[in-house]
Amino acid sequence: MKSVLPAIALMLLASTTGAATLDLHGLKPEEVAIWAAPVEGSGELASLRADAAVNPASTMKLLTSWTALNRLKPGYRWTTRLVSAAPLENGVLQGDLVWVGAGDPRFSTANLQELLRGLRQRGVQRIDGRLLLDKSAFSSIGTAENFAGDEGKSFTVEPDTHLTGLKVAWLRFFNDANGARVVLDPPLAGVSLQARLSSAGGSAACPDVRQWVQIRQQGGQVEVSGKLPSACDGSQAYVNVLEHNEFAAQSFAALWAELGGSGPQGVALAPAPAGARTLAQFQSEPLTVALNDINKYSNNTMARTVYLTLGREEGGSDTPAAAQRAVRRLLAEQHISDEALVLENGCGLSRRERVSARLLGQVLLNAARGPYAGELLASLPVASEDGTLKRRFASIGPRLRMKTGTLKDVKALAGYWQAADGRRLAIVAIINSPRALAMGPALDGIVADLIHRFDRSAPDSSQLAPAEAIMQP
């Protein structure tokens, strides 16, 4: 039986039902901030501590995504270039090659390989000069302070102008007639891989190869040990190795060698010289593709990179500060108060970032009523179907799309519900409490209750929207 205490008098301002209470499912009022309002119409459905400054965790990515769609536009692309001022004679580039990094958040080793194929097609076979990394796209990358205990984990990888494959190398596992073994892809010269693997035989399943092997990593040393079942043949796991410049340069060298190229002669950091000509370039997929990865899978590195791209396009000598200006300027233009806003890196991987539930909710309303509503909606996890909501809200289903957020002491949800009649509800619910991680079910319960209250105000069935029209981005 539910206790009486959690049924706090949260004022629900729906005009048809008047004031009511919302069950907080065991949360104390001071532990949660809630805001909900219909997209169509005016007024608020619910508001509790909606103006309190709270840590939003990864729901902060919604603010960065909204700003990017409005400032960069959905079709924005990043262009990575290889340039040189040196002469090219008989297949030999007689001087330095400059890799001009663009801060492409999705730039992969496959993209780098395509870029290098373009260099070969240009006629370059040997690089007699250095590989220079031009990092001028970002003046600095900003911070994500107080995550030292998570160093080396993929979600803490910092953004970079030369981000390649999210700075992870892949361990590819094989168990066939040639025995159990593992290879590093790409084969980075600065990484030593030591393996002690044997075949376990049998018919055991291998949903995750890490269940069967131990992976230890320190700096450029990777050790793998264990017994592989036959089902692990073809499995893979990633390791976060090296720092950005080393990873980029060594990936370049490995892939260039695979293509039959030779050189370069060392690596350095330097801007492209005046008059350098483009020898090869790679253009990314549109911004919307990056936003799908960012919001559905809560990719911190990509989100921080998009945030810095906002700063680069805004202009100024300090990229993170310029990114913050871009966000605040758009809020001001849309008459949304930024009083509660504290920005560190725009992705929510932060102990310092703050928003109010009302601010985030008003951003959701503005987005839903604006020209890029479909693009933002399409990037959000679909309840019970994909992303970080794949295993949540099974009883509610795909008409709910929300960005999730999780940190120590933080649990958050922000997004949209679409009723059967097509009406939409913007919802923000954020827990800030030492109990946050244990109170995930309470958060889901609050969202479900808001949905049910909203649905009870639905018109008669003759006004319902056809099923195929529901939640179309």
Tab-separated table of C-alpha atoms in Angstrom:
chain	number	residue	atom	x	y	z
A	1	MET	CA	0.000	0.000	0.000
A	2	LYS	CA	1.372	3.401	-0.963
A	3	SER	CA	2.103	5.732	1.915
A	4	VAL	CA	0.159	8.954	2.253
A	5	LEU	CA	3.303	11.116	2.550
A	6	PRO	CA	4.489	10.841	-1.088
A	7	ALA	CA	1.143	12.130	-2.355
A	8	ILE	CA	2.404	15.687	-1.956
A	9	ALA	CA	0.208	18.544	-3.009
A	10	LEU	CA	1.841	19.184	-6.342
A	11	MET	CA	-0.391	21.698	-8.036
A	12	LEU	CA	-1.647	20.550	-11.411
A	13	LEU	CA	-2.823	23.524	-13.372
A	14	ALA	CA	-4.875	21.772	-16.030
A	15	SER	CA	-7.900	23.971	-16.573
A	16	THR	CA	-10.285	21.054	-17.013
A	17	THR	CA	-9.475	19.299	-13.756
A	18	GLY	CA	-8.390	22.098	-11.429
A	19	ALA	CA	-5.953	21.360	-8.634
A	20	ALA	CA	-4.997	17.793	-7.801
A	21	THR	CA	-2.151	15.883	-6.251
A	22	LEU	CA	0.610	13.875	-7.831
A	23	ASP	CA	2.103	10.845	-6.148
A	24	LEU	CA	5.877	11.326	-5.753
A	25	HIS	CA	6.349	7.567	-5.324
A	26	GLY	CA	8.436	7.833	-2.172
A	27	LEU	CA	10.446	10.908	-3.116
A	28	LYS	CA	10.532	13.948	-0.881
A	29	PRO	CA	9.451	17.229	-2.501
A	30	GLU	CA	12.927	18.712	-2.029
A	31	GLU	CA	14.488	15.806	-3.966
A	32	VAL	CA	12.723	16.400	-7.255
A	33	ALA	CA	11.912	19.150	-9.760
A	34	ILE	CA	8.962	18.640	-12.099
A	35	TRP	CA	7.451	20.635	-14.928
A	36	ALA	CA	4.946	19.578	-17.584
A	37	ALA	CA	2.880	21.523	-20.105
A	38	PRO	CA	0.905	20.821	-23.270
A	39	VAL	CA	2.610	21.743	-26.535
A	40	GLU	CA	-0.734	22.745	-28.030
A	41	GLY	CA	-2.384	25.403	-25.906
A	42	SER	CA	-1.161	27.312	-22.890
A	43	GLY	CA	-0.734	26.827	-19.160
A	44	GLU	CA	1.074	24.117	-17.236
A	45	LEU	CA	-0.052	20.637	-16.301
A	46	ALA	CA	2.363	20.331	-13.376
A	47	SER	CA	5.005	22.343	-11.569
A	48	LEU	CA	7.028	21.455	-8.491
A	49	ARG	CA	10.249	23.331	-7.689
A	50	ALA	CA	10.276	24.157	-11.394
A	51	ASP	CA	12.547	27.183	-10.931
A	52	ALA	CA	15.095	25.483	-8.667
A	53	ALA	CA	18.597	25.176	-10.128
A	54	VAL	CA	19.249	21.424	-10.419
A	55	ASN	CA	21.880	19.217	-12.026
A	56	PRO	CA	20.256	17.842	-15.205
A	57	ALA	CA	22.877	15.174	-16.021
A	58	SER	CA	22.549	14.184	-19.694
A	59	THR	CA	19.222	15.918	-20.243
A	60	MET	CA	21.497	18.954	-20.738
A	61	LYS	CA	22.151	17.474	-24.186
A	62	LEU	CA	18.681	18.673	-25.185
A	63	LEU	CA	19.762	22.285	-24.728
A	64	THR	CA	22.890	21.746	-26.837
A	65	SER	CA	20.907	19.861	-29.504
A	66	TRP	CA	18.242	22.578	-29.714
A	67	THR	CA	20.892	25.271	-30.022
A	68	ALA	CA	22.775	23.305	-32.679
A	69	LEU	CA	19.655	22.758	-34.785
A	70	ASN	CA	18.850	26.465	-34.670
A	71	ARG	CA	22.368	27.844	-35.082
A	72	LEU	CA	24.168	25.251	-37.219
A	73	LYS	CA	21.007	23.936	-38.955
A	74	PRO	CA	20.159	20.236	-39.490
A	75	GLY	CA	22.276	19.859	-42.630
A	76	TYR	CA	25.508	21.146	-41.069
A	77	ARG	CA	28.566	19.021	-41.981
A	78	TRP	CA	32.160	18.890	-40.792
A	79	THR	CA	34.958	18.775	-43.389
A	80	THR	CA	38.276	17.131	-42.503
A	81	ARG	CA	41.125	18.006	-44.882
A	82	LEU	CA	44.645	16.939	-45.753
A	83	VAL	CA	46.593	19.907	-47.129
A	84	SER	CA	50.170	20.711	-48.068
A	85	ALA	CA	52.307	23.490	-49.465
A	86	ALA	CA	54.988	20.996	-50.539
A	87	PRO	CA	55.498	19.887	-54.142
A	88	LEU	CA	54.322	16.453	-55.266
A	89	GLU	CA	56.685	14.764	-57.715
A	90	ASN	CA	56.635	11.164	-58.902
A	91	GLY	CA	54.371	10.080	-56.043
A	92	VAL	CA	56.521	11.733	-53.376
A	93	LEU	CA	55.173	14.602	-51.296
A	94	GLN	CA	58.373	16.526	-50.682
A	95	GLY	CA	57.462	18.152	-47.403
A	96	ASP	CA	54.937	18.238	-44.604
A	97	LEU	CA	51.366	16.989	-44.832
A	98	VAL	CA	48.858	18.830	-42.632
A	99	TRP	CA	45.790	17.103	-41.213
A	100	VAL	CA	43.317	19.922	-40.569
A	101	GLY	CA	40.965	18.590	-37.899
A	102	ALA	CA	37.383	19.836	-37.982
A	103	GLY	CA	36.099	18.356	-34.731
A	104	ASP	CA	33.844	15.908	-36.581
A	105	PRO	CA	32.084	14.066	-33.717
A	106	ARG	CA	31.522	10.883	-35.758
A	107	PHE	CA	34.861	10.719	-37.589
A	108	SER	CA	35.814	7.033	-37.608
A	109	THR	CA	38.799	4.950	-38.631
A	110	ALA	CA	36.778	3.987	-41.722
A	111	ASN	CA	36.389	7.693	-42.523
A	112	LEU	CA	40.124	8.190	-42.014
A	113	GLN	CA	40.787	5.302	-44.365
A	114	GLU	CA	38.535	6.929	-46.972
A	115	LEU	CA	40.408	10.213	-46.519
A	116	LEU	CA	43.726	8.434	-47.043
A	117	ARG	CA	42.426	6.659	-50.141
A	118	GLY	CA	41.722	10.114	-51.517
A	119	LEU	CA	45.346	11.008	-50.819
A	120	ARG	CA	46.518	7.928	-52.711
A	121	GLN	CA	44.180	8.753	-55.591
A	122	ARG	CA	45.785	12.194	-55.704
A	123	GLY	CA	49.000	10.339	-56.507
A	124	VAL	CA	50.761	10.467	-53.137
A	125	GLN	CA	52.716	7.308	-52.339
A	126	ARG	CA	55.330	8.593	-49.942
A	127	ILE	CA	55.356	11.478	-47.477
A	128	ASP	CA	58.893	12.784	-47.065
A	129	GLY	CA	57.901	15.376	-44.483
A	130	ARG	CA	56.126	15.325	-41.151
A	131	LEU	CA	52.475	14.813	-40.378
A	132	LEU	CA	51.290	18.084	-38.852
A	133	LEU	CA	48.082	18.207	-36.827
A	134	ASP	CA	46.293	21.540	-37.254
A	135	LYS	CA	44.142	21.882	-34.133
A	136	SER	CA	43.031	25.470	-34.666
A	137	ALA	CA	39.325	24.564	-34.942
A	138	PHE	CA	39.048	24.633	-31.122
A	139	SER	CA	41.080	27.026	-28.991
A	140	SER	CA	40.478	24.736	-25.998
A	141	ILE	CA	38.051	21.964	-25.119
A	142	GLY	CA	36.711	23.039	-21.731
A	143	THR	CA	36.383	20.786	-18.713
A	144	ALA	CA	34.458	17.946	-17.098
A	145	GLU	CA	35.835	18.229	-13.586
A	146	ASN	CA	35.726	15.716	-10.733
A	147	PHE	CA	35.490	12.511	-12.763
A	148	ALA	CA	39.003	11.278	-11.943
A	149	GLY	CA	37.601	7.991	-10.670
A	150	ASP	CA	36.200	7.277	-14.137
A	151	GLU	CA	39.395	8.046	-16.048
A	152	GLY	CA	39.873	5.683	-18.969
A	153	LYS	CA	36.182	4.906	-19.383
A	154	SER	CA	34.680	5.610	-22.773
A	155	PHE	CA	32.094	8.091	-21.477
A	156	THR	CA	34.872	10.386	-20.221
A	157	VAL	CA	36.785	10.611	-23.525
A	158	GLU	CA	37.351	14.301	-24.169
A	159	PRO	CA	36.429	16.047	-27.411
A	160	ASP	CA	39.177	16.894	-29.859
A	161	THR	CA	39.683	18.442	-33.279
A	162	HIS	CA	41.172	15.105	-34.413
A	163	LEU	CA	38.725	12.807	-32.639
A	164	THR	CA	38.979	9.480	-34.461
A	165	GLY	CA	36.743	6.528	-33.699
A	166	LEU	CA	35.912	8.094	-30.306
A	167	LYS	CA	39.540	7.340	-29.438
A	168	VAL	CA	38.940	3.655	-28.840
A	169	ALA	CA	40.748	0.709	-30.374
A	170	TRP	CA	38.947	-2.569	-30.926
A	171	LEU	CA	39.982	-5.959	-29.664
A	172	ARG	CA	38.791	-8.512	-32.255
A	173	PHE	CA	38.488	-12.042	-30.879
A	174	PHE	CA	38.739	-15.236	-32.916
A	175	ASN	CA	38.314	-18.884	-31.954
A	176	ASP	CA	38.561	-21.193	-34.932
A	177	ALA	CA	40.802	-23.913	-36.337
A	178	ASN	CA	43.788	-21.654	-35.693
A	179	GLY	CA	42.982	-21.394	-31.994
A	180	ALA	CA	41.851	-18.614	-29.675
A	181	ARG	CA	43.444	-15.250	-30.342
A	182	VAL	CA	42.891	-11.505	-30.330
A	183	VAL	CA	44.098	-8.681	-32.569
A	184	LEU	CA	44.103	-4.911	-32.101
A	185	ASP	CA	42.288	-2.820	-34.716
A	186	PRO	CA	43.758	-0.509	-35.828
A	187	PRO	CA	47.225	-1.931	-35.096
A	188	LEU	CA	48.626	1.049	-33.190
A	189	ALA	CA	52.411	1.176	-32.925
A	190	GLY	CA	52.276	2.690	-29.448
A	191	VAL	CA	50.072	-0.036	-27.972
A	192	SER	CA	51.479	-3.357	-26.790
A	193	LEU	CA	48.955	-6.213	-26.760
A	194	GLN	CA	49.753	-9.299	-24.702
A	195	ALA	CA	47.288	-12.170	-24.851
A	196	ARG	CA	46.952	-15.376	-22.861
A	197	LEU	CA	43.904	-16.978	-24.405
A	198	SER	CA	42.785	-20.574	-24.777
A	199	SER	CA	39.697	-22.216	-26.207
A	200	ALA	CA	37.012	-23.210	-23.722
A	201	GLY	CA	35.248	-25.427	-26.245
A	202	GLY	CA	31.670	-26.394	-25.516
A	203	SER	CA	28.472	-24.674	-26.587
A	204	ALA	CA	28.339	-21.794	-24.113
A	205	ALA	CA	26.779	-18.583	-25.410
A	206	CYS	CA	28.812	-15.388	-25.770
A	207	PRO	CA	26.499	-12.365	-25.474
A	208	ASP	CA	29.455	-10.314	-24.227
A	209	VAL	CA	33.049	-11.451	-24.658
A	210	ARG	CA	34.006	-9.612	-21.469
A	211	GLN	CA	32.172	-12.335	-19.550
A	212	TRP	CA	34.907	-14.735	-20.617
A	213	VAL	CA	38.053	-12.642	-20.705
A	214	GLN	CA	39.816	-10.176	-18.465
A	215	ILE	CA	41.103	-7.003	-20.087
A	216	ARG	CA	43.698	-4.995	-18.202
A	217	GLN	CA	45.019	-1.730	-19.518
A	218	GLN	CA	47.594	0.740	-18.316
A	219	GLY	CA	48.775	3.425	-20.681
A	220	GLY	CA	49.854	1.730	-23.889
A	221	GLN	CA	49.875	-1.756	-22.342
A	222	VAL	CA	46.849	-4.010	-22.905
A	223	GLU	CA	46.679	-7.509	-21.436
A	224	VAL	CA	43.954	-10.001	-22.328
A	225	SER	CA	43.496	-13.386	-20.660
A	226	GLY	CA	40.793	-16.029	-20.401
A	227	LYS	CA	39.121	-18.990	-22.068
A	228	LEU	CA	36.992	-18.321	-25.136
A	229	PRO	CA	33.932	-20.424	-26.007
A	230	SER	CA	33.480	-21.142	-29.696
A	231	ALA	CA	30.557	-18.708	-29.743
A	232	CYS	CA	32.981	-15.837	-29.046
A	233	ASP	CA	34.536	-16.181	-32.499
A	234	GLY	CA	34.133	-12.768	-34.143
A	235	SER	CA	33.330	-10.940	-30.905
A	236	GLN	CA	34.841	-7.586	-30.088
A	237	ALA	CA	35.467	-5.218	-27.191
A	238	TYR	CA	36.931	-1.732	-27.098
A	239	VAL	CA	39.729	-0.172	-25.101
A	240	ASN	CA	40.378	3.532	-24.576
A	241	VAL	CA	44.084	3.955	-25.289
A	242	LEU	CA	46.628	6.751	-25.786
A	243	GLU	CA	45.920	10.460	-25.827
A	244	HIS	CA	44.217	12.129	-28.774
A	245	ASN	CA	47.247	13.283	-30.751
A	246	GLU	CA	49.008	9.931	-30.401
A	247	PHE	CA	45.871	8.006	-31.276
A	248	ALA	CA	45.200	10.115	-34.371
A	249	ALA	CA	48.810	10.001	-35.597
A	250	GLN	CA	49.220	6.267	-34.993
A	251	SER	CA	45.863	5.512	-36.636
A	252	PHE	CA	47.012	7.567	-39.626
A	253	ALA	CA	50.300	5.654	-39.827
A	254	ALA	CA	48.653	2.226	-39.518
A	255	LEU	CA	45.985	2.882	-42.144
A	256	TRP	CA	48.415	4.647	-44.484
A	257	ALA	CA	50.702	1.614	-44.343
A	258	GLU	CA	47.752	-0.706	-45.079
A	259	LEU	CA	47.149	1.306	-48.253
A	260	GLY	CA	50.777	0.827	-49.275
A	261	GLY	CA	51.907	4.327	-48.392
A	262	SER	CA	55.184	5.185	-46.674
A	263	GLY	CA	56.047	7.971	-44.250
A	264	PRO	CA	55.429	10.403	-42.691
A	265	GLN	CA	58.667	11.357	-40.957
A	266	GLY	CA	57.470	12.240	-37.472
A	267	VAL	CA	54.503	14.134	-36.059
A	268	ALA	CA	54.076	17.694	-34.765
A	269	LEU	CA	51.381	20.245	-33.995
A	270	ALA	CA	51.198	23.232	-36.335
A	271	PRO	CA	48.648	25.243	-38.312
A	272	ALA	CA	48.407	24.793	-42.043
A	273	PRO	CA	50.749	27.167	-43.870
A	274	ALA	CA	49.394	29.967	-46.012
A	275	GLY	CA	48.816	28.826	-49.555
A	276	ALA	CA	48.495	25.131	-48.679
A	277	ARG	CA	46.372	23.251	-51.209
A	278	THR	CA	43.828	20.572	-50.383
A	279	LEU	CA	44.964	17.093	-51.398
A	280	ALA	CA	42.059	15.130	-49.910
A	281	GLN	CA	39.004	15.827	-47.811
A	282	PHE	CA	36.190	13.985	-46.062
A	283	GLN	CA	32.782	15.488	-45.420
A	284	SER	CA	30.731	14.156	-42.521
A	285	GLU	CA	27.113	13.112	-42.483
A	286	PRO	CA	24.658	15.854	-41.426
A	287	LEU	CA	24.344	17.170	-37.889
A	288	THR	CA	21.098	15.245	-37.437
A	289	VAL	CA	22.960	11.926	-37.640
A	290	ALA	CA	25.287	13.029	-34.846
A	291	LEU	CA	22.320	14.181	-32.749
A	292	ASN	CA	20.757	10.730	-33.036
A	293	ASP	CA	23.884	9.184	-31.500
A	294	ILE	CA	24.114	11.914	-28.893
A	295	ASN	CA	20.555	11.689	-27.623
A	296	LYS	CA	19.591	8.073	-28.175
A	297	TYR	CA	22.817	6.715	-26.676
A	298	SER	CA	23.824	9.708	-24.532
A	299	ASN	CA	27.254	10.088	-26.102
A	300	ASN	CA	29.151	12.632	-24.018
A	301	THR	CA	32.153	13.009	-26.319
A	302	MET	CA	30.007	13.767	-29.353
A	303	ALA	CA	27.817	16.190	-27.413
A	304	ARG	CA	30.826	18.115	-26.142
A	305	THR	CA	32.196	18.233	-29.687
A	306	VAL	CA	28.941	19.682	-31.049
A	307	TYR	CA	28.947	22.201	-28.188
A	308	LEU	CA	32.474	23.288	-29.142
A	309	THR	CA	31.425	23.505	-32.786
A	310	LEU	CA	28.787	26.011	-31.686
A	311	GLY	CA	31.608	27.999	-30.113
A	312	ARG	CA	33.752	27.848	-33.219
A	313	GLU	CA	30.899	29.086	-35.402
A	314	GLU	CA	30.016	31.779	-32.850
A	315	GLY	CA	33.572	33.108	-33.090
A	316	GLY	CA	36.049	34.377	-30.540
A	317	SER	CA	39.350	33.315	-29.035
A	318	ASP	CA	37.824	31.046	-26.355
A	319	THR	CA	35.793	28.232	-27.928
A	320	PRO	CA	33.977	27.007	-24.764
A	321	ALA	CA	33.079	30.573	-23.758
A	322	ALA	CA	31.794	31.252	-27.268
A	323	ALA	CA	29.664	28.094	-27.110
A	324	GLN	CA	28.090	29.345	-23.898
A	325	ARG	CA	27.383	32.697	-25.550
A	326	ALA	CA	25.647	30.924	-28.427
A	327	VAL	CA	23.369	29.020	-26.049
A	328	ARG	CA	22.496	32.033	-23.910
A	329	ARG	CA	21.929	34.265	-26.921
A	330	LEU	CA	19.403	31.825	-28.390
A	331	LEU	CA	17.613	31.539	-25.047
A	332	ALA	CA	17.372	35.328	-24.885
A	333	GLU	CA	16.067	35.540	-28.455
A	334	GLN	CA	13.345	33.035	-27.571
A	335	HIS	CA	12.501	34.854	-24.305
A	336	ILE	CA	13.547	31.933	-22.101
A	337	SER	CA	15.152	32.944	-18.810
A	338	ASP	CA	18.680	31.607	-18.276
A	339	GLU	CA	18.792	32.635	-14.618
A	340	ALA	CA	19.203	29.043	-13.391
A	341	LEU	CA	21.637	28.019	-16.138
A	342	VAL	CA	25.214	27.006	-15.351
A	343	LEU	CA	27.199	25.563	-18.273
A	344	GLU	CA	30.474	23.659	-18.174
A	345	ASN	CA	30.593	21.521	-21.327
A	346	GLY	CA	27.025	21.280	-22.632
A	347	CYS	CA	26.703	17.511	-22.311
A	348	GLY	CA	25.711	16.995	-18.679
A	349	LEU	CA	28.883	15.127	-17.712
A	350	SER	CA	29.386	17.695	-15.013
A	351	ARG	CA	29.116	18.196	-11.282
A	352	ARG	CA	28.596	21.939	-11.875
A	353	GLU	CA	26.034	22.279	-14.653
A	354	ARG	CA	22.578	23.454	-13.642
A	355	VAL	CA	19.220	24.148	-15.258
A	356	SER	CA	15.708	24.596	-13.970
A	357	ALA	CA	12.960	22.185	-14.957
A	358	ARG	CA	11.062	25.174	-16.341
A	359	LEU	CA	14.001	26.284	-18.522
A	360	LEU	CA	14.386	22.803	-20.006
A	361	GLY	CA	10.631	22.519	-20.430
A	362	GLN	CA	10.392	25.836	-22.240
A	363	VAL	CA	13.180	24.682	-24.563
A	364	LEU	CA	11.120	21.553	-25.298
A	365	LEU	CA	8.046	23.684	-26.030
A	366	ASN	CA	10.022	26.035	-28.253
A	367	ALA	CA	11.537	23.104	-30.135
A	368	ALA	CA	8.170	21.371	-30.612
A	369	ARG	CA	6.648	24.566	-32.005
A	370	GLY	CA	9.664	25.446	-34.150
A	371	PRO	CA	10.969	24.490	-37.595
A	372	TYR	CA	13.180	21.631	-36.366
A	373	ALA	CA	10.669	19.794	-34.191
A	374	GLY	CA	10.924	16.629	-36.269
A	375	GLU	CA	14.708	16.545	-36.158
A	376	LEU	CA	14.871	16.854	-32.374
A	377	LEU	CA	12.060	14.368	-31.835
A	378	ALA	CA	13.702	11.805	-34.124
A	379	SER	CA	16.904	11.987	-32.081
A	380	LEU	CA	15.235	11.017	-28.794
A	381	PRO	CA	15.106	7.485	-27.386
A	382	VAL	CA	11.799	5.734	-28.055
A	383	ALA	CA	10.260	4.117	-24.979
A	384	SER	CA	10.590	0.312	-24.956
A	385	GLU	CA	12.214	0.349	-28.419
A	386	ASP	CA	15.681	1.889	-28.624
A	387	GLY	CA	18.501	3.828	-27.046
A	388	THR	CA	18.585	4.410	-23.320
A	389	LEU	CA	14.811	3.816	-23.049
A	390	LYS	CA	14.849	0.388	-24.683
A	391	ARG	CA	14.093	-1.403	-21.424
A	392	ARG	CA	11.870	1.236	-19.834
A	393	PHE	CA	8.188	2.161	-20.070
A	394	ALA	CA	7.127	-1.087	-21.770
A	395	SER	CA	3.525	-0.511	-20.654
A	396	ILE	CA	3.478	2.973	-22.183
A	397	GLY	CA	5.244	2.340	-25.464
A	398	PRO	CA	6.652	4.314	-28.378
A	399	ARG	CA	4.476	7.418	-28.129
A	400	LEU	CA	6.841	8.439	-25.334
A	401	ARG	CA	10.224	9.834	-26.373
A	402	MET	CA	12.562	11.154	-23.703
A	403	LYS	CA	16.194	12.011	-23.079
A	404	THR	CA	17.559	10.256	-20.036
A	405	GLY	CA	20.133	11.502	-17.548
A	406	THR	CA	22.110	9.650	-14.896
A	407	LEU	CA	24.955	10.711	-12.620
A	408	LYS	CA	25.812	10.044	-9.028
A	409	ASP	CA	22.967	11.759	-7.115
A	410	VAL	CA	21.085	12.587	-10.343
A	411	LYS	CA	18.332	10.839	-12.281
A	412	ALA	CA	16.457	12.740	-14.984
A	413	LEU	CA	13.968	12.449	-17.833
A	414	ALA	CA	12.915	15.129	-20.312
A	415	GLY	CA	10.971	14.817	-23.530
A	416	TYR	CA	7.554	14.332	-25.068
A	417	TRP	CA	4.439	12.231	-24.832
A	418	GLN	CA	1.936	12.186	-27.690
A	419	ALA	CA	-1.617	11.205	-26.828
A	420	ALA	CA	-3.795	9.113	-29.120
A	421	ASP	CA	-5.514	12.274	-30.362
A	422	GLY	CA	-2.202	13.798	-31.437
A	423	ARG	CA	-1.881	16.267	-28.560
A	424	ARG	CA	1.632	16.505	-27.140
A	425	LEU	CA	2.887	16.938	-23.604
A	426	ALA	CA	6.363	18.241	-22.731
A	427	ILE	CA	7.675	16.664	-19.527
A	428	VAL	CA	10.727	17.349	-17.344
A	429	ALA	CA	11.395	15.409	-14.133
A	430	ILE	CA	14.764	15.604	-12.366
A	431	ILE	CA	15.852	13.970	-9.116
A	432	ASN	CA	18.816	15.472	-7.245
A	433	SER	CA	19.383	13.348	-4.171
A	434	PRO	CA	21.852	10.856	-2.689
A	435	ARG	CA	19.038	8.350	-3.298
A	436	ALA	CA	18.687	9.235	-6.987
A	437	LEU	CA	20.052	6.047	-8.531
A	438	ALA	CA	17.777	3.902	-6.377
A	439	MET	CA	14.748	6.049	-7.189
A	440	GLY	CA	14.623	5.431	-10.938
A	441	PRO	CA	11.290	3.576	-10.632
A	442	ALA	CA	9.852	6.567	-8.779
A	443	LEU	CA	10.909	8.872	-11.611
A	444	ASP	CA	9.288	6.579	-14.172
A	445	GLY	CA	6.170	6.463	-12.032
A	446	ILE	CA	5.912	10.252	-11.923
A	447	VAL	CA	6.209	10.457	-15.716
A	448	ALA	CA	3.579	7.736	-16.139
A	449	ASP	CA	1.215	9.569	-13.792
A	450	LEU	CA	1.623	12.815	-15.732
A	451	ILE	CA	0.846	10.972	-18.953
A	452	HIS	CA	-2.286	9.420	-17.484
A	453	ARG	CA	-3.530	12.788	-16.215
A	454	PHE	CA	-2.918	14.356	-19.610
A	455	ASP	CA	-4.701	11.525	-21.414
A	456	ARG	CA	-7.770	11.809	-19.193
A	457	SER	CA	-8.443	15.206	-20.750
A	458	ALA	CA	-8.614	13.680	-24.247
A	459	PRO	CA	-11.552	14.524	-26.559
A	460	ASP	CA	-13.967	11.849	-27.746
A	461	SER	CA	-12.747	9.054	-30.020
A	462	SER	CA	-14.166	10.638	-33.176
A	463	GLN	CA	-11.397	13.245	-32.916
A	464	LEU	CA	-8.517	10.792	-32.560
A	465	ALA	CA	-5.606	10.995	-34.973
A	466	PRO	CA	-4.931	7.964	-37.209
A	467	ALA	CA	-2.338	5.568	-35.806
A	468	GLU	CA	0.143	6.258	-38.589
A	469	ALA	CA	0.186	9.950	-37.649
A	470	ILE	CA	1.289	9.327	-34.089
A	471	MET	CA	4.777	10.567	-33.154
A	472	GLN	CA	5.991	10.977	-36.699
A	473	PRO	CA	9.196	13.042	-36.580
